[in-house]
PDB file of C-alpha atoms and ligand atoms in Angstrom:
ATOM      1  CA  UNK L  42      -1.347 -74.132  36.906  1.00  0.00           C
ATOM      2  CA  UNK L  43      -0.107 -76.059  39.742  1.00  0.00           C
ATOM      3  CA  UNK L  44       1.979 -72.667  40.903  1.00  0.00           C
ATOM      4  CA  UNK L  45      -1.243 -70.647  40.767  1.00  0.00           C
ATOM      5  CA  UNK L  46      -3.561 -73.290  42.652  1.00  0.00           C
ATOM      6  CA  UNK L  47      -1.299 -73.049  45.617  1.00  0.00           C
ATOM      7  CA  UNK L  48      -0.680 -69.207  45.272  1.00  0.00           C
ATOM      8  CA  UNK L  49      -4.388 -68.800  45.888  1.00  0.00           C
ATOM      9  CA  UNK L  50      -4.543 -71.344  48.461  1.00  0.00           C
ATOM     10  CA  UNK L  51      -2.429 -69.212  50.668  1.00  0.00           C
ATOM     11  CA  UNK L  52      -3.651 -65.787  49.459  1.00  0.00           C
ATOM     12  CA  UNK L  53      -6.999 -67.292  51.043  1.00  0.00           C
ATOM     13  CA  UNK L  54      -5.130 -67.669  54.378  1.00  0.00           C
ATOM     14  CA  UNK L  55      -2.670 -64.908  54.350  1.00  0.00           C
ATOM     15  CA  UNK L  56      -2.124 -64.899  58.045  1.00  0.00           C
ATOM     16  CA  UNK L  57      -0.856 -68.397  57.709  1.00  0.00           C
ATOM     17  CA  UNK L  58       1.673 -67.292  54.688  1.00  0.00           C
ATOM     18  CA  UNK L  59       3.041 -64.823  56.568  1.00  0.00           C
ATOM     19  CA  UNK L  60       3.946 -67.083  59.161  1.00  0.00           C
ATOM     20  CA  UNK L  61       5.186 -69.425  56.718  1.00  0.00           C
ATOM     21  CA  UNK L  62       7.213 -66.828  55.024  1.00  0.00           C
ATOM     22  CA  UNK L  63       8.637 -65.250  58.062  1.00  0.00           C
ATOM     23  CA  UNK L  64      10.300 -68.663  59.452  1.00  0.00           C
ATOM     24  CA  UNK L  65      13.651 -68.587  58.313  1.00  0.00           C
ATOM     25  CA  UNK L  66      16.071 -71.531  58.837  1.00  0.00           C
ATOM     26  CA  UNK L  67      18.805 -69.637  59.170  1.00  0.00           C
ATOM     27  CA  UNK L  68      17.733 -67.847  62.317  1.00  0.00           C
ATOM     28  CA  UNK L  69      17.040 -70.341  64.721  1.00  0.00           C
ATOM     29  CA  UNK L  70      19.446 -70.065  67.497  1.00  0.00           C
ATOM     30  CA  UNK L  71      19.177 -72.657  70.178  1.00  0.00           C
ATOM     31  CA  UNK L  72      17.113 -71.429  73.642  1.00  0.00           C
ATOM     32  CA  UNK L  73      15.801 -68.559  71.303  1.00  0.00           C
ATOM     33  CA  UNK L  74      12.810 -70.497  70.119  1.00  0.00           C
ATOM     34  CA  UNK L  75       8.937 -69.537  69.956  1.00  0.00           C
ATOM     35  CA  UNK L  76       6.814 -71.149  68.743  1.00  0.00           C
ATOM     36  CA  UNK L  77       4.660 -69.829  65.457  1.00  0.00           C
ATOM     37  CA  UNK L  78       1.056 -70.375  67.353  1.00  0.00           C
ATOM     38  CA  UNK L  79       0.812 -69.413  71.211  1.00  0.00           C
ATOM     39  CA  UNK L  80      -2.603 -71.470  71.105  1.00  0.00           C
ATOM     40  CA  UNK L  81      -3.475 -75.075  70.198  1.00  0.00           C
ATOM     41  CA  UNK L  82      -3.448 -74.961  66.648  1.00  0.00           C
ATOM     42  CA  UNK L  83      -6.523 -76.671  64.237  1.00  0.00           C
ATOM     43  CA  UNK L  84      -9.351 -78.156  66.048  1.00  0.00           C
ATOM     44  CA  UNK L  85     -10.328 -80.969  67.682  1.00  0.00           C
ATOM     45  CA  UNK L  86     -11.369 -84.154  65.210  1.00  0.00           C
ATOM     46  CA  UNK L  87     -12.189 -87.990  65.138  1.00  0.00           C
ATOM     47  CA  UNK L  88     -10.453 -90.088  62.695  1.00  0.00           C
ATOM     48  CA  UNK L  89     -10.130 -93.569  61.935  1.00  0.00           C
ATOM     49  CA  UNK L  90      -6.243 -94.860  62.415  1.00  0.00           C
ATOM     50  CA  UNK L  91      -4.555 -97.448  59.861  1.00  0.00           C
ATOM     51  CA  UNK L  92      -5.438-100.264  62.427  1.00  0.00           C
ATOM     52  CA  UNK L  93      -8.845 -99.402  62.117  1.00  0.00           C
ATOM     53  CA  UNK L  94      -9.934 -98.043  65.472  1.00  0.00           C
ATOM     54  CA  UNK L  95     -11.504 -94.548  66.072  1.00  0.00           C
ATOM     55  CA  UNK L  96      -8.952 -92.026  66.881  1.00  0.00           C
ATOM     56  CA  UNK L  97      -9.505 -88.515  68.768  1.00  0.00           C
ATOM     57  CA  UNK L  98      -6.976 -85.624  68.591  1.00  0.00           C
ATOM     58  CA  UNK L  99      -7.634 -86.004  72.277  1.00  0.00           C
ATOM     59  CA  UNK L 100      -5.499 -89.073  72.383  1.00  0.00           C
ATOM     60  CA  UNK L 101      -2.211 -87.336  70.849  1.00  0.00           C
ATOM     61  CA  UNK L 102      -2.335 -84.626  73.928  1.00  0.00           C
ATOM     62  CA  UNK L 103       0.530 -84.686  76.087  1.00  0.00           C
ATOM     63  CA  UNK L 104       2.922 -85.845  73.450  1.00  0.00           C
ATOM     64  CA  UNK L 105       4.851 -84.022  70.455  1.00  0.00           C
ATOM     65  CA  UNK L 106       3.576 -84.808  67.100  1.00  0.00           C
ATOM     66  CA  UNK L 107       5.224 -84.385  63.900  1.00  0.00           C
ATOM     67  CA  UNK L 108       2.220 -84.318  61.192  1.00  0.00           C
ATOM     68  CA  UNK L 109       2.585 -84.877  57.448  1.00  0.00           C
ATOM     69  CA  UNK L 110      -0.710 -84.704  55.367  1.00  0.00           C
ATOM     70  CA  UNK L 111      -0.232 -86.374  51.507  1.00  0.00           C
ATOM     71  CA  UNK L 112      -1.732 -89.360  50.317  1.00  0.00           C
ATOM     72  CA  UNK L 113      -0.415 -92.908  49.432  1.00  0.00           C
ATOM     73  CA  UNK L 114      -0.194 -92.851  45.857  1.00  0.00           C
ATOM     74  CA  UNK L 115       1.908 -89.834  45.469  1.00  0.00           C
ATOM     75  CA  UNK L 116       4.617 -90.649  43.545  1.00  0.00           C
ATOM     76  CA  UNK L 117       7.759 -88.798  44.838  1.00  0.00           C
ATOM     77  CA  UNK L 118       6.797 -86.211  47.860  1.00  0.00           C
ATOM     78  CA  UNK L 119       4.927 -87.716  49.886  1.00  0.00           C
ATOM     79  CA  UNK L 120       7.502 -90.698  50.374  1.00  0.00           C
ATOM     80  CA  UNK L 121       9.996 -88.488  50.767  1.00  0.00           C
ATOM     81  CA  UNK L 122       9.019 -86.304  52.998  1.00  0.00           C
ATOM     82  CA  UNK L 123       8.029 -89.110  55.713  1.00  0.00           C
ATOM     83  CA  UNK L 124      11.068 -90.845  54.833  1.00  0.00           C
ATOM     84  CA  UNK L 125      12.884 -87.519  56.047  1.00  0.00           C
ATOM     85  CA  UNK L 126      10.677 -87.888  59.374  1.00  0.00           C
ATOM     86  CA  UNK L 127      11.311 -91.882  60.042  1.00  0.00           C
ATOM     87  CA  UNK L 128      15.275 -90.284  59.397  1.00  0.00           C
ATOM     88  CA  UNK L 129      14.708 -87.485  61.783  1.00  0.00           C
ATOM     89  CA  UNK L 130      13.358 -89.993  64.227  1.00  0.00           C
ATOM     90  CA  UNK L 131      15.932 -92.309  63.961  1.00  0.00           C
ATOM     91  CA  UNK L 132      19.018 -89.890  64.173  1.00  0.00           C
ATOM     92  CA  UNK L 133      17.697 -87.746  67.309  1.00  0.00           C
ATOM     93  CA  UNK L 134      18.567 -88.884  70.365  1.00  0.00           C
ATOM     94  CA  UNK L 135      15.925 -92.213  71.666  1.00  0.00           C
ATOM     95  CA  UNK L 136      14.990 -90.055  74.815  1.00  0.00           C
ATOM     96  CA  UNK L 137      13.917 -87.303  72.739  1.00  0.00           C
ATOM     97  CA  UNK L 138      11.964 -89.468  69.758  1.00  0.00           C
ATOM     98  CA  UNK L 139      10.674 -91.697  72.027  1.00  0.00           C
ATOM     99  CA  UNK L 140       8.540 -88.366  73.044  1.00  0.00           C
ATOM    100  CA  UNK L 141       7.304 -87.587  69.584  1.00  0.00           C
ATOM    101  CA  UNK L 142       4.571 -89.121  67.797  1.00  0.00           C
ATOM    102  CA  UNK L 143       5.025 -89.381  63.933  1.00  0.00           C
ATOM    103  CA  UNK L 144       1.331 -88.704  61.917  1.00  0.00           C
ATOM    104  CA  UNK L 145       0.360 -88.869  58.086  1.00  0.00           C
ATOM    105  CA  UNK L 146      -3.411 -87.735  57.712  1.00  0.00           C
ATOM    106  CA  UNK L 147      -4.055 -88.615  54.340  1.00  0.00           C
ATOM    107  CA  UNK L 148      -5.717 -86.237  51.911  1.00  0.00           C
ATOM    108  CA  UNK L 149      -6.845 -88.690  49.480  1.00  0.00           C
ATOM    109  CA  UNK L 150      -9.494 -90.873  51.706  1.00  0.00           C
ATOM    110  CA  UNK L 151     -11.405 -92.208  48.626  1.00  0.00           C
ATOM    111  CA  UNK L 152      -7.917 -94.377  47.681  1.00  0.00           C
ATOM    112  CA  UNK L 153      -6.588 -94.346  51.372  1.00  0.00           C
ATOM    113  CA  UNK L 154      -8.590 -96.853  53.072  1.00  0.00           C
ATOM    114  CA  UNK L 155      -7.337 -98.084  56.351  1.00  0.00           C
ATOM    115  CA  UNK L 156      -6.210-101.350  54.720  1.00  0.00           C
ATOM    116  CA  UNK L 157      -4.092 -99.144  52.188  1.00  0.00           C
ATOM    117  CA  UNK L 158      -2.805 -96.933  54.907  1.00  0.00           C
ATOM    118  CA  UNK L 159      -1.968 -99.617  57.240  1.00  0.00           C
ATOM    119  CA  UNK L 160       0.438-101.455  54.387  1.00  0.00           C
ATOM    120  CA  UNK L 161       1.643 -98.166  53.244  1.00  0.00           C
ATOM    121  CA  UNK L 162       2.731 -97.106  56.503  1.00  0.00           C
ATOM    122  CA  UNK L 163       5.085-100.641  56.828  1.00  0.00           C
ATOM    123  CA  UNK L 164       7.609 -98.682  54.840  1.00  0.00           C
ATOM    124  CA  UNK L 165       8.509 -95.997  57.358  1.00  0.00           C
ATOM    125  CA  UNK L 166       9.187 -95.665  60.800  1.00  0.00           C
ATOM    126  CA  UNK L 167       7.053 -98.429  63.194  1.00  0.00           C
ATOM    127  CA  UNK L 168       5.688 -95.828  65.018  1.00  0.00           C
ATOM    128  CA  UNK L 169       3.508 -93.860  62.811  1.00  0.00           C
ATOM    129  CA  UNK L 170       0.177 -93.398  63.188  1.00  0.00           C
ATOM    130  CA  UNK L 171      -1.874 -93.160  59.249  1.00  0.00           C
ATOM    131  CA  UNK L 172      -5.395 -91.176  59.546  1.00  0.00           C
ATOM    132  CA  UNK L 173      -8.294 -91.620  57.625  1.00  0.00           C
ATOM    133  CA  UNK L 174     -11.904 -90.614  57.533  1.00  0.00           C
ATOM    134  CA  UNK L 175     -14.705 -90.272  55.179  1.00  0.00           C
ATOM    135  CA  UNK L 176     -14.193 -86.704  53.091  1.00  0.00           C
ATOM    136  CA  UNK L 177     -15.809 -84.842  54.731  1.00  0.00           C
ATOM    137  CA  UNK L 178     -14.144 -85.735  57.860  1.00  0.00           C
ATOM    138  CA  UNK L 179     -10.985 -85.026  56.274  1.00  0.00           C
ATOM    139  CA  UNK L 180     -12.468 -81.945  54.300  1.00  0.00           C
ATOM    140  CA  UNK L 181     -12.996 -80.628  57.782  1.00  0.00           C
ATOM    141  CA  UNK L 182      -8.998 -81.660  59.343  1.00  0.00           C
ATOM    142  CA  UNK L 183      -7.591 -79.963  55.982  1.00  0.00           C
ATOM    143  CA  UNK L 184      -9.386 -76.761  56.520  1.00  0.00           C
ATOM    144  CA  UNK L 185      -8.771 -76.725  60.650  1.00  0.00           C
ATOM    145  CA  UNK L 186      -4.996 -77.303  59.023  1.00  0.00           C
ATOM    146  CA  UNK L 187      -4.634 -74.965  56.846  1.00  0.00           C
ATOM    147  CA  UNK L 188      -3.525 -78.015  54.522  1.00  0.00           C
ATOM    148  CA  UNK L 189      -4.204 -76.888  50.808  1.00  0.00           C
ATOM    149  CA  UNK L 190      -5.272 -80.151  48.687  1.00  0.00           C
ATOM    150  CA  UNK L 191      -7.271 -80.974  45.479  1.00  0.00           C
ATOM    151  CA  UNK L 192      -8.033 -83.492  43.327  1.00  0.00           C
ATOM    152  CA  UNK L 193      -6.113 -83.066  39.684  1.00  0.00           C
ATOM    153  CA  UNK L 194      -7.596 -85.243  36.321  1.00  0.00           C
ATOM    154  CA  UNK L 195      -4.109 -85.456  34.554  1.00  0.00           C
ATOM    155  CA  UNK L 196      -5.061 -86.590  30.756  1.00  0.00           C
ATOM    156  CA  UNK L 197      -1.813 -88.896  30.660  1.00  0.00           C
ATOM    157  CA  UNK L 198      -2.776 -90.764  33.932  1.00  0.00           C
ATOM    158  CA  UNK L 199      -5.625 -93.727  34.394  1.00  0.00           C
ATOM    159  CA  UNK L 200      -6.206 -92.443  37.902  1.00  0.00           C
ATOM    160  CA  UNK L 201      -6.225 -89.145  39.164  1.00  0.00           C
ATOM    161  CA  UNK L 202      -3.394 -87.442  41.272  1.00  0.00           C
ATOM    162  CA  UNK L 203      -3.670 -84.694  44.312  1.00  0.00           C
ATOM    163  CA  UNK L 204      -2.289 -81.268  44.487  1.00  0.00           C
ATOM    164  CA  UNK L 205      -1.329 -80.408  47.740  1.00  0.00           C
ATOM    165  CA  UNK L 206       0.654 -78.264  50.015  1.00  0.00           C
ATOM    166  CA  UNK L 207       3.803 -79.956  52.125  1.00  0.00           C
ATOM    167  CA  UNK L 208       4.799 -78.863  55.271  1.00  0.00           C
ATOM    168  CA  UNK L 209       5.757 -80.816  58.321  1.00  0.00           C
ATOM    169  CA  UNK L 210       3.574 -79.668  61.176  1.00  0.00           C
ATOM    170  CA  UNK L 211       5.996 -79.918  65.161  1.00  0.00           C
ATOM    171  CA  UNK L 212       2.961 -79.531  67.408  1.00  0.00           C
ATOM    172  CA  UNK L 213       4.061 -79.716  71.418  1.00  0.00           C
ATOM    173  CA  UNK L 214       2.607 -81.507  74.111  1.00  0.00           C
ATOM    174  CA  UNK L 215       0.143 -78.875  74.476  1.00  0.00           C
ATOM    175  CA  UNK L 216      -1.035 -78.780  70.950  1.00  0.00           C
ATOM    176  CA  UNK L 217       1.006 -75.367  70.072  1.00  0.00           C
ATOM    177  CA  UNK L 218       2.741 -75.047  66.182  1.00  0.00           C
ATOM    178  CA  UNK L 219       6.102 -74.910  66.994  1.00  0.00           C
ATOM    179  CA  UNK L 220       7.411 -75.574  63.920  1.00  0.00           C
ATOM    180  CA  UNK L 221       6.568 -75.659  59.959  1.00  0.00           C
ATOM    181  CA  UNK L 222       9.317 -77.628  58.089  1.00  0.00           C
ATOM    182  CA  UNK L 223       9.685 -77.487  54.394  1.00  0.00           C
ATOM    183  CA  UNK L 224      10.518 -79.431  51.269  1.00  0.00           C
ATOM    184  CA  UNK L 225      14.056 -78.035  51.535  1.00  0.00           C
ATOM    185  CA  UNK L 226      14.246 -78.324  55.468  1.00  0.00           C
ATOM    186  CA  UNK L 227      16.713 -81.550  55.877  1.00  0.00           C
ATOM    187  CA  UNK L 228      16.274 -84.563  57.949  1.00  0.00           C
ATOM    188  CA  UNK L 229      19.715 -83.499  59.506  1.00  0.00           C
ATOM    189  CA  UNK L 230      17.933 -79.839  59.639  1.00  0.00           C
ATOM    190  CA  UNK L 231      15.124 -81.289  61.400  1.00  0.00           C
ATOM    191  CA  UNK L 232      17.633 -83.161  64.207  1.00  0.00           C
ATOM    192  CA  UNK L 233      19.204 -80.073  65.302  1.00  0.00           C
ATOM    193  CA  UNK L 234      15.891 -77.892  65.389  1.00  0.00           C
ATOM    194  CA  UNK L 235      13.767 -80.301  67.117  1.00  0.00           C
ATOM    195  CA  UNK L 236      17.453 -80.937  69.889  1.00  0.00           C
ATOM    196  CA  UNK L 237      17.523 -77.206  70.204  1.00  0.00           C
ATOM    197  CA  UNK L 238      14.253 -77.306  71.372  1.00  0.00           C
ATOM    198  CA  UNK L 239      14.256 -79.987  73.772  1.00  0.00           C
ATOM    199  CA  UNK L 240      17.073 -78.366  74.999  1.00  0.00           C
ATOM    200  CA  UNK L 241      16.173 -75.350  75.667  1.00  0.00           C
ATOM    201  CA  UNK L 242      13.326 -76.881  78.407  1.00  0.00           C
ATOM    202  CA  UNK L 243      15.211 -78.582  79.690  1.00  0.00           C
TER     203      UNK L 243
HETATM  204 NI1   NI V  21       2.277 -85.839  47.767  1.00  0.00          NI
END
């Protein structure tokens, strides 16, 4: 069920799962790198960040962001996967993370009030930045995304759980995709990519 939700999720965007399904980790020889949208990529939006404040996608221009979307109450992906971005941050060298800004949009805004996001965030690296909105604020950042997400009634649960899809969005100073990493994509992975890039404009 869960298989065929997120099959038809990307059948609806099939541009976007050929891209996904063309990057191969493999082939990514340093200086050799382009990235997978020559424009910006999504749109612009207005958010409110885990201290509370309004935030524009305006402000995050100029730097590199690394963007997770999941929601707080996951039990085992989303913690993992920006776990594996406070690890990437930490192991790269401080010139080159001091340059990228770290970003988990949640998906769940009903649950992920600022408060939530704000204490959530205290267990990864200090310099995230947690989104939320109302839903249809986030409705809107999911589809400019491409991000695949849906609320699931599991029978054995007292609250509900989210379905969604889990990539790790590199976006460059001028708001290009340079990079989609996966679930299997390593924190040590993620080092040497993101160094072969900065290298390579260097
Ligand atoms: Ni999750």
């Amino acid at each position: 069920m869960k298989k065929m939700l997120i099959l038809s999720a990307l059948l609806l965007i099939p541009a976007f799962a050929i891209l996904i399904a063309t990057q191969n980790p493999e082939e990514k020889p340093a200086g050799n790198l382009v990235p997978v949208t020559q424009d910006a990529f999504g749109a612009p939006f207005t958010l409110t960040s885990h201290e509370g404040e309004k935030f524009r996608s305006s402000d995050l221009s100029g730097q590199y962001q690394l963007i997770y979307f999941g929601f707080t109450y996951c039990p085992a992906i989303c913690p993992t996967e920006l776990q594996k971005i406070t690890a990437t941050l930490n192991a790269l060298n401080p010139e080159i993370a001091a340059q990228i800004q770290p970003v988990f949009i949640t998906v769940d805004p009903e649950r992920d009030t600022v408060k939530v996001m704000r204490d959530y965030l205290t267990l990864f690296h200090p310099s995230f930045l947690g989104l939320t909105g109302t839903q249809e604020e986030i409705t809107q950042v999911l589809n400019d995304y491409k991000v695949y997400a849906a609320k699931v009634d599991d029978p054995s649960l007292t609250e509900y759980t989210m379905d969604h899809s889990s990539y790790i969005y590199f976006i460059d100073p001028e708001g290009r995709l340079l990079r989609l990493y996966k679930m299997e994509d390593t924190a040590d992975y993620m080092v040497r990519d993101m160094t072969d890039w900065f290298k390579a404009r260097t």
